[in-house]
Structure formats: C-alpha cells, structure tokens
Coordinates of N, CA and C in Angstrom, one line a residue:
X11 N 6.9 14.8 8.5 CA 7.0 13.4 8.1 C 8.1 12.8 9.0
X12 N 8.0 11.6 9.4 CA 8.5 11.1 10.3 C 9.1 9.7 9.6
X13 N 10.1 9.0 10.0 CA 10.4 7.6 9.7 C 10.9 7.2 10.8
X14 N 10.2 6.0 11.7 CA 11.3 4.9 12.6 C 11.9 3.6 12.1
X15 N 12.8 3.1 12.4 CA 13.0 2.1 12.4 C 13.4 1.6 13.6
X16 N 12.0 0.3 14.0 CA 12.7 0.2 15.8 C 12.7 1.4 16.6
X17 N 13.8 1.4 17.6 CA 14.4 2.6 18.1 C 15.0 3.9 17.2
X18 N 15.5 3.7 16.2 CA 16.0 4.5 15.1 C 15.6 5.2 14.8
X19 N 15.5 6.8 14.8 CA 14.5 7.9 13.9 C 15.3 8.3 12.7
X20 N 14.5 8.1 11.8 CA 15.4 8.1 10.7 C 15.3 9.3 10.3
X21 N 13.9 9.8 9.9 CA 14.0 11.3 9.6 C 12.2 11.7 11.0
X22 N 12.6 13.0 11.4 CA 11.9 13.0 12.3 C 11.6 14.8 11.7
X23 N 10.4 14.8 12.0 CA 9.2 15.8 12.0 C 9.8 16.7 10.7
X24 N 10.3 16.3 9.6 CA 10.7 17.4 8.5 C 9.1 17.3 7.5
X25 N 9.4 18.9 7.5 CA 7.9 19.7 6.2 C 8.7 20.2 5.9
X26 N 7.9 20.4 4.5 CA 8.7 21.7 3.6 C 7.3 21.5 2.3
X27 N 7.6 22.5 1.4 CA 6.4 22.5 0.3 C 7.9 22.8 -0.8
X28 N 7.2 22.5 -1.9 CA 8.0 22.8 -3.3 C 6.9 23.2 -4.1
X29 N 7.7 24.1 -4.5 CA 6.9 24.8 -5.8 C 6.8 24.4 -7.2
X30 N 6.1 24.8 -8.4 CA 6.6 24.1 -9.5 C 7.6 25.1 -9.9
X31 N 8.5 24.3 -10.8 CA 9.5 25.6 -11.2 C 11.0 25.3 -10.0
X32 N 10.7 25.1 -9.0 CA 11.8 25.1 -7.9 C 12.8 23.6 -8.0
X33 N 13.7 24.7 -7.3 CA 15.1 23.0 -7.3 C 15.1 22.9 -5.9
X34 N 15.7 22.5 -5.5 CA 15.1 22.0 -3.8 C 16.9 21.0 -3.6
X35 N 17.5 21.2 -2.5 CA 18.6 20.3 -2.1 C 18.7 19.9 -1.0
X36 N 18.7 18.9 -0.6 CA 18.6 18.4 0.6 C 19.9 18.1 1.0
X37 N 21.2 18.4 1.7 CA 22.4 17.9 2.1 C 22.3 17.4 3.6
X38 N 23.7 16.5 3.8 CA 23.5 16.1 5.0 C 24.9 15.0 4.8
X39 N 24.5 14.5 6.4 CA 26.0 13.9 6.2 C 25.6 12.4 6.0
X40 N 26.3 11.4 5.6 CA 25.9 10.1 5.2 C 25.4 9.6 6.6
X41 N 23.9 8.7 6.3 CA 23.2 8.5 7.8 C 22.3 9.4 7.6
X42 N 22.3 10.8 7.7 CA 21.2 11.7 8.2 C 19.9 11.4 7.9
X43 N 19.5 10.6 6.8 CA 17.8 10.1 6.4 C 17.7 10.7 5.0
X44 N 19.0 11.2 4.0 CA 18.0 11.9 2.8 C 17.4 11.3 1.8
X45 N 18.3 9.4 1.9 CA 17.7 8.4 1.3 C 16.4 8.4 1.2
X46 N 16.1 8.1 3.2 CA 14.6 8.1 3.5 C 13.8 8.2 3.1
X47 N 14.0 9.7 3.8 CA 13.3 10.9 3.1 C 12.7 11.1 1.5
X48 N 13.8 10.4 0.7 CA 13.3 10.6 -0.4 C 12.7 9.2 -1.1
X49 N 12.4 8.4 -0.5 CA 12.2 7.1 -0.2 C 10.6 7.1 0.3
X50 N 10.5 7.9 1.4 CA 9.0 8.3 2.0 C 8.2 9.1 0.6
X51 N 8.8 9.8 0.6 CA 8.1 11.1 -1.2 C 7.9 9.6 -1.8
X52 N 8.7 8.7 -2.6 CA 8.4 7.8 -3.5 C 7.8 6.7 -3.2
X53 N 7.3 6.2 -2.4 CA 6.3 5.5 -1.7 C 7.0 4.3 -1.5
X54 N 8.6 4.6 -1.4 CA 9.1 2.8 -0.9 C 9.3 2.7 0.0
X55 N 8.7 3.6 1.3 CA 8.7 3.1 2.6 C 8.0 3.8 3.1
X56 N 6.7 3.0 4.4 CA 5.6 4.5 4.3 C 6.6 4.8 6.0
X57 N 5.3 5.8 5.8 CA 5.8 6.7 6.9 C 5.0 6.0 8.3
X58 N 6.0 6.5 9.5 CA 5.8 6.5 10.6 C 4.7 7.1 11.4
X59 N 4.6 8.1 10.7 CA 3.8 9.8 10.8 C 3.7 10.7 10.1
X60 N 3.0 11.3 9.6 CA 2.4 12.2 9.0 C 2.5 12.1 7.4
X61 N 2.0 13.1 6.8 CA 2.1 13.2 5.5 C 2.8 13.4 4.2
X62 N 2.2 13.0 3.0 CA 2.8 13.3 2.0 C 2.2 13.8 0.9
X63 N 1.6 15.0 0.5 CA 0.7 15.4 0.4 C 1.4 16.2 -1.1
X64 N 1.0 15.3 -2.2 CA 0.8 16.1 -4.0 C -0.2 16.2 -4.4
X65 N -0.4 17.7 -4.7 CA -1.8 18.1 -5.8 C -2.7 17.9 -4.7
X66 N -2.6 18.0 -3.7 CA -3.5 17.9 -2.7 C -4.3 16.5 -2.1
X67 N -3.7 15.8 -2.2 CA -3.7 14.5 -2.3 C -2.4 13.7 -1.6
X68 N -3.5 13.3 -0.3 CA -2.1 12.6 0.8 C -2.1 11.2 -0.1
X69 N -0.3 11.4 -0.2 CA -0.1 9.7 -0.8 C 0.7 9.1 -0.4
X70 N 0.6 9.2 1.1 CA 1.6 8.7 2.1 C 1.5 7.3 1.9
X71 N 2.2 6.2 2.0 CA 1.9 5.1 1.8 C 1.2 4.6 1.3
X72 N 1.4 5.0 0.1 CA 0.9 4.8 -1.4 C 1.9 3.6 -1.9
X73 N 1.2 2.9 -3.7 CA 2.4 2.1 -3.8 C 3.2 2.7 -4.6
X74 N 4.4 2.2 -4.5 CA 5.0 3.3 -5.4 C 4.8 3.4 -7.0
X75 N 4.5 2.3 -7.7 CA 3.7 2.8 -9.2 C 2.7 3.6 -9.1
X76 N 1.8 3.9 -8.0 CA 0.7 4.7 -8.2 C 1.3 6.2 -8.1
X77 N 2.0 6.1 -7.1 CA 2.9 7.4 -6.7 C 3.6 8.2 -8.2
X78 N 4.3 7.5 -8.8 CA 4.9 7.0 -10.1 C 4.0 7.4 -11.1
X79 N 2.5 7.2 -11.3 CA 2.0 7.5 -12.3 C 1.1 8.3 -11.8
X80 N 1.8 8.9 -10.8 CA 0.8 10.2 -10.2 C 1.9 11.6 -10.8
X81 N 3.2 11.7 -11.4 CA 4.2 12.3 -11.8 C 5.1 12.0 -10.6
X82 N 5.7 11.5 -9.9 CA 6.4 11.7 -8.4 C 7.8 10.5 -9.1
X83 N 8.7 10.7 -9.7 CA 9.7 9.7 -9.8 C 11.3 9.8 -8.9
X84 N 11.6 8.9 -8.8 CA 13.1 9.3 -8.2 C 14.1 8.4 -8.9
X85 N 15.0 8.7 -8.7 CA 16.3 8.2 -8.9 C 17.0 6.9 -8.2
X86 N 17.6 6.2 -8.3 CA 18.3 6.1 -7.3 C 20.2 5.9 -6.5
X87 N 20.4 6.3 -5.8 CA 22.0 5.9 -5.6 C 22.8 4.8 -6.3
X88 N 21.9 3.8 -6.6 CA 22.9 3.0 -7.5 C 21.9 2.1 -8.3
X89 N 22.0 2.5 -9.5 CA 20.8 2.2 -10.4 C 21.0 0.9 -10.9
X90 N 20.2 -0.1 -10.4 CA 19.6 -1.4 -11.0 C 19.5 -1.6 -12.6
X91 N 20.7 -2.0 -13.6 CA 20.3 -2.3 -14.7 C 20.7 -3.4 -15.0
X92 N 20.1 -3.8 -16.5 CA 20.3 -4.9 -17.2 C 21.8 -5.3 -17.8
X93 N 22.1 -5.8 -17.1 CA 24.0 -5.6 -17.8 C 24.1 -5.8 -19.5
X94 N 22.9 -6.7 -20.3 CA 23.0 -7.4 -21.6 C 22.5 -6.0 -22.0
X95 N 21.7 -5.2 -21.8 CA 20.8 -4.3 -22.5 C 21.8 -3.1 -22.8
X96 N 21.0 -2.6 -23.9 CA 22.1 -1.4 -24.4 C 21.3 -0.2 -23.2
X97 N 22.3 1.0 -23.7 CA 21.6 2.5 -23.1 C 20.4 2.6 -23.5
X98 N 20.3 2.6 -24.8 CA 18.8 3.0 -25.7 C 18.0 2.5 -24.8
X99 N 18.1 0.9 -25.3 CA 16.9 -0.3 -25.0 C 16.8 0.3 -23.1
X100 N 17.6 0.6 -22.3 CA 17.2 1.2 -20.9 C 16.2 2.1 -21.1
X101 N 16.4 3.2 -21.9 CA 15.6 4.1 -22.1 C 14.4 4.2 -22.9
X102 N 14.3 3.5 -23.6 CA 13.1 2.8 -24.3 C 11.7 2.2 -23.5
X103 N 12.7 1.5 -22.9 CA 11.9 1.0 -21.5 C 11.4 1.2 -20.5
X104 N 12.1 2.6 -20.1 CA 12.0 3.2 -18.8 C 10.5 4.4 -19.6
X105 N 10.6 4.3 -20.6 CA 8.9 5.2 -21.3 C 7.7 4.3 -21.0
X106 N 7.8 3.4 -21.0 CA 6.7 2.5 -20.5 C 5.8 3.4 -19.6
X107 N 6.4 4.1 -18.3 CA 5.6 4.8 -17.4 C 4.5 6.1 -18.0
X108 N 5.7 6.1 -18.8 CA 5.2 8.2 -20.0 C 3.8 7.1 -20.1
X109 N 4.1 6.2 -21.2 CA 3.1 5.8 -21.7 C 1.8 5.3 -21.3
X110 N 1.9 4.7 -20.3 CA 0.8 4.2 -19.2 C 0.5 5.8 -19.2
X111 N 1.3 6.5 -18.5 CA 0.1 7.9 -17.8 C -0.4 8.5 -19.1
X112 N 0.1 8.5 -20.3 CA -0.5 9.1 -21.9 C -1.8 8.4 -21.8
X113 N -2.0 7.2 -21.6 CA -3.1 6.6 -22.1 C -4.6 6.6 -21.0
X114 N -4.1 7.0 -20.1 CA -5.0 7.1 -18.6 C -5.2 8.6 -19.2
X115 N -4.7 9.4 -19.8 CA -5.0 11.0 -20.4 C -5.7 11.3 -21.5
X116 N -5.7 9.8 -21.8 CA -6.4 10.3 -23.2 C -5.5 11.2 -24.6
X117 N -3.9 10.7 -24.4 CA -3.0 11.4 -24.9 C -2.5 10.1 -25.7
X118 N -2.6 9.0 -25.2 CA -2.3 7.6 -26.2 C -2.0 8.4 -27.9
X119 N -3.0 8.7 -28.4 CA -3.0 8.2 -29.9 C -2.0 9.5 -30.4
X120 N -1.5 10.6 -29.8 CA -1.0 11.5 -30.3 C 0.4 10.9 -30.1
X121 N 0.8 10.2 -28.9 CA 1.8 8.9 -28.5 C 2.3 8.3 -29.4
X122 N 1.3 7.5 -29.7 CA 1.4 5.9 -30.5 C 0.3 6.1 -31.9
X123 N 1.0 6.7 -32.8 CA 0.1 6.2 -34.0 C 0.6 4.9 -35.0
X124 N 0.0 4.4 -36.0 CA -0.5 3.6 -36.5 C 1.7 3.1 -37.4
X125 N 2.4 2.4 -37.0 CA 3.8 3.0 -37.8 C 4.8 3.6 -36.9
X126 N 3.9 4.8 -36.3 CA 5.1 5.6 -36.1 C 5.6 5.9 -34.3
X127 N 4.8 4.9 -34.1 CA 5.1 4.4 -32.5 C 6.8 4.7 -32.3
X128 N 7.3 3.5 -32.8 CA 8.6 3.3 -32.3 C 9.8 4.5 -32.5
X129 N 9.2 5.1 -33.3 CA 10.3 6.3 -34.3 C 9.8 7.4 -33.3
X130 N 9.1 7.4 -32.8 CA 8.5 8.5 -31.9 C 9.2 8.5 -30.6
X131 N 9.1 7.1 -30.2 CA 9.5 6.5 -29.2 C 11.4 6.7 -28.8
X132 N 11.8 6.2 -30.1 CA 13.2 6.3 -30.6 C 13.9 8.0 -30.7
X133 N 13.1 8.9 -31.2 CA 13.5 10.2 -31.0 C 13.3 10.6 -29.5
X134 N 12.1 10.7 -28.6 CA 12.3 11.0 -27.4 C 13.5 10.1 -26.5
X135 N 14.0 9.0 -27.0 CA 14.9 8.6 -26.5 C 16.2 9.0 -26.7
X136 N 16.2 9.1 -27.8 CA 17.8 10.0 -28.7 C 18.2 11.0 -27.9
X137 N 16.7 12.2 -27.7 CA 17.0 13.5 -27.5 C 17.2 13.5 -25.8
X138 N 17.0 12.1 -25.2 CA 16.9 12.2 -23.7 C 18.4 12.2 -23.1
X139 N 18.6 10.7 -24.0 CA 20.2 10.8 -24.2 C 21.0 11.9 -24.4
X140 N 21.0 12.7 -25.5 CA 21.6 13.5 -25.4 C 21.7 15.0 -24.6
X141 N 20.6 14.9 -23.8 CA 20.5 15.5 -22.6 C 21.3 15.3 -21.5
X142 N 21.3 13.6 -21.4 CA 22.0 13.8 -20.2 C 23.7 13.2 -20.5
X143 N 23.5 13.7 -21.7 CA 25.3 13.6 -22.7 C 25.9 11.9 -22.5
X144 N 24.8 11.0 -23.0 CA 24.3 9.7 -23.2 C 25.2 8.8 -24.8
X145 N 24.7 10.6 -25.4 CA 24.3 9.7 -26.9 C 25.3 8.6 -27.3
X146 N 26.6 9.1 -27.1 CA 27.5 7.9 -28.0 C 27.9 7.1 -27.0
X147 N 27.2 6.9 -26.2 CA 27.3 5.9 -25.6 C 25.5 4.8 -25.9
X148 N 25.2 5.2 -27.0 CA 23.9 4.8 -26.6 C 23.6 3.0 -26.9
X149 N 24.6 2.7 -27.6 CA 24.9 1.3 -28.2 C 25.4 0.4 -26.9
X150 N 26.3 0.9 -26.1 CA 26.4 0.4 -25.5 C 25.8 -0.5 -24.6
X151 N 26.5 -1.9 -23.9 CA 25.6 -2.1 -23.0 C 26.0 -1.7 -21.3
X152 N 25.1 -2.3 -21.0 CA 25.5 -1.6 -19.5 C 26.0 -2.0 -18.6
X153 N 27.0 -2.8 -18.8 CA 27.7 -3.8 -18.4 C 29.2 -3.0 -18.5
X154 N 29.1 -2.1 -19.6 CA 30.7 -1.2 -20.3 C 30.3 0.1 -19.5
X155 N 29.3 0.5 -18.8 CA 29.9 2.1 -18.3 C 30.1 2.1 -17.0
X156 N 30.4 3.5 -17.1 CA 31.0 3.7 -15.9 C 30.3 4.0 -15.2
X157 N 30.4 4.1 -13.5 CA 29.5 4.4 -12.2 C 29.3 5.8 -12.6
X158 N 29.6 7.0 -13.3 CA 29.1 8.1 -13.4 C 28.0 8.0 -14.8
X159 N 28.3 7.4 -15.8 CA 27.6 6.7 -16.8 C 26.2 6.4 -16.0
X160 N 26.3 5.4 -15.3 CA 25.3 4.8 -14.8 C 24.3 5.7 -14.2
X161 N 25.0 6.5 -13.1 CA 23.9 7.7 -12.5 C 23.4 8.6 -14.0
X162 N 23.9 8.5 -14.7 CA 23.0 9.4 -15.7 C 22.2 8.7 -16.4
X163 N 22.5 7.0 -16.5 CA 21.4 6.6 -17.5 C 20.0 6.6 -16.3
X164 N 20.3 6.6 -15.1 CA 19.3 6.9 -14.7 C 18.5 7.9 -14.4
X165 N 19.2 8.7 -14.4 CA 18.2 10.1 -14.8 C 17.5 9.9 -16.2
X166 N 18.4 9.7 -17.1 CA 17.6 9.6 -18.6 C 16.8 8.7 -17.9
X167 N 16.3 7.5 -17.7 CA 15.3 6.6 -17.7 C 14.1 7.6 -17.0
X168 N 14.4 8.1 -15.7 CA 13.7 8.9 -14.9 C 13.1 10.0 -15.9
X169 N 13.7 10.9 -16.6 CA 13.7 12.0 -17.6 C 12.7 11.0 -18.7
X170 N 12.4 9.9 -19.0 CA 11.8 9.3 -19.7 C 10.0 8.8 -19.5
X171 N 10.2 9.2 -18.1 CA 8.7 8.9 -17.7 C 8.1 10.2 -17.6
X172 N 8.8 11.4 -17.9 CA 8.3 13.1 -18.0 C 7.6 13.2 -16.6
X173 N 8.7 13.2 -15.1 CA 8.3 13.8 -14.3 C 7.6 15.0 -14.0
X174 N 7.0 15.0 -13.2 CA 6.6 16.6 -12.6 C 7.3 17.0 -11.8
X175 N 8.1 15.4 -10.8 CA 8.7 16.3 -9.6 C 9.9 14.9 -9.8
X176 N 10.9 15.6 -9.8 CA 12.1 14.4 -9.9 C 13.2 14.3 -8.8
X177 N 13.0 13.0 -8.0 CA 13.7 13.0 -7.0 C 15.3 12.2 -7.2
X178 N 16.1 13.1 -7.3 CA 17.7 12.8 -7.5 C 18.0 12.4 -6.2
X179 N 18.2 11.0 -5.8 CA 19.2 10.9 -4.9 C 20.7 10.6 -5.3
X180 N 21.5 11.3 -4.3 CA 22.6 11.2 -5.0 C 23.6 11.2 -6.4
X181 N 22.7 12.3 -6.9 CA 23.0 12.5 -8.2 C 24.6 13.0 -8.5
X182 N 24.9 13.6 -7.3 CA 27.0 14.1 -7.9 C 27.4 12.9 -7.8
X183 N 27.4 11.8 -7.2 CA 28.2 11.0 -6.8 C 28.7 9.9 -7.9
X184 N 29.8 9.6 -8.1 CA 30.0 8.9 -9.1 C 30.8 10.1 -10.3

C-alpha cells in the first residue's frame, strides 16, 4: 500500500496480513505515515497504489461508512465530540453503526424488540463504559473530561459499533 501526497510519500510499499485474534502495533516517529496508514485501512484517504484487501474483498477506496459497516473501525488522535452531550448519550449514538449492520443481518429484532430497545441499548452502553473505566463519568458532558477521558470515550464509541478489526490510532497518548 502506498500513499503520495504531491512529491511526499507518505507511506510507501507496506503489506502485512492480521489475523483474527491478533494485536498488531505499528510504532514510529511523528511523520512516519501511521495516521495514514491507518487512514488508508479506514477508507479516509484512498490509496496511491495497491491494496486493501478484508475477507477477501479489495476495499481500497472504499467509502468509509461502507468500510465501517463492513466491521473495519478506527479511532481517532483527537476525537470529535459534542461538547453539550453527556458520555452515555456519545455512546448511545456511536451504536447506530452496531445497529445498521444488525439489521442488514437479519439480527434487528433480537436487537430492538417491541419496549425493550432502549434498555438493551442502555446496558450495552453501561457495560462499554465500564470497560473502558467510563462509568462515573457517564453523566457527564464532554465538555468536563479530560484529553485522556476523551481518547477513551472514543474507543467506547468505536467498542460500540462491535468491531471485527479496531484501528487505535494513538491510543497512549493523552
């Protein structure tokens, strides 16, 4: 996989495969492309050259919701939130994606029954939170946390669409 910008190679001729089950770390020094790189995997920048290949399925410059509701999510360095919105209501929201791919599965009604949608909705959110050690902060809005706060409500959000393959950028930082 390749990325230019102009003259600029941003990431140049890197392969690799991942397995299911595998953690994978990409280090480097600020500049090196791991943004990119992980930028090219999530379809918000296509590529220069060559492929991007999930489940057997090139989705190189793909869009990135399709990418997205293909299982492929990422993170990102500094997460875009609603400053008025609490943690929950982030993470409430960020299921929207779960939910789209439930319903393209034929998984909708075991999802969303008739009542017990939101309570359903509201426990996988609780328990996401307290995964990523959220919970008492979950009232809050997001306007009150902190830049390490924030990289983790992004994971919870990401953790909310039930990845197959989850791309952390920059996840220590903060």
């Amino acid at each position: 996989l390749t990325k230019r910008f102009g003259g600029l190679v941003a990431v140049s001729d890197v392969s690799f495969a991942i397995n299911k089950g595998e953690i994978i770390g990409i280090f480097g020094p600020n500049g090196s492309g791991k943004t990119t790189l992980l930028s090219l995997l999530a379809g918000l920048l296509p590529p220069s050259a060559g492929r991007v290949v999930w489940k057997g399925r090139d989705i190189a410059g793909a869009r990135p919701d399709v990418i997205a509701s293909l299982g492929v999510i990422k993170t990102f360095q500094n997460p875009q939130l609603f400053s008025e919105l609490s943690v929950l209501e982030h993470v409430m929201i960020a299921s929207f994606l779960a939910f789209t791919r439930m319903k393209g599965h034929g998984r909708l009604r075991s999802f969303v029954s008739p009542g017990k949608g939101e309570a359903i909705l509201r426990a996988r959110a609780e328990k996401t939170l307290t995964l990523c050690r959220l919970q008492d902060s979950s009232r809050k809005p997001a306007a009150e946390l902190s830049y390490g706060e924030e990289k983790m409500l992004g994971v919870a959000m990401a953790m909310m669409c039930e990845p197959e393959l989850l791309l952390l950028d920059e996840p220590a930082s903060g």
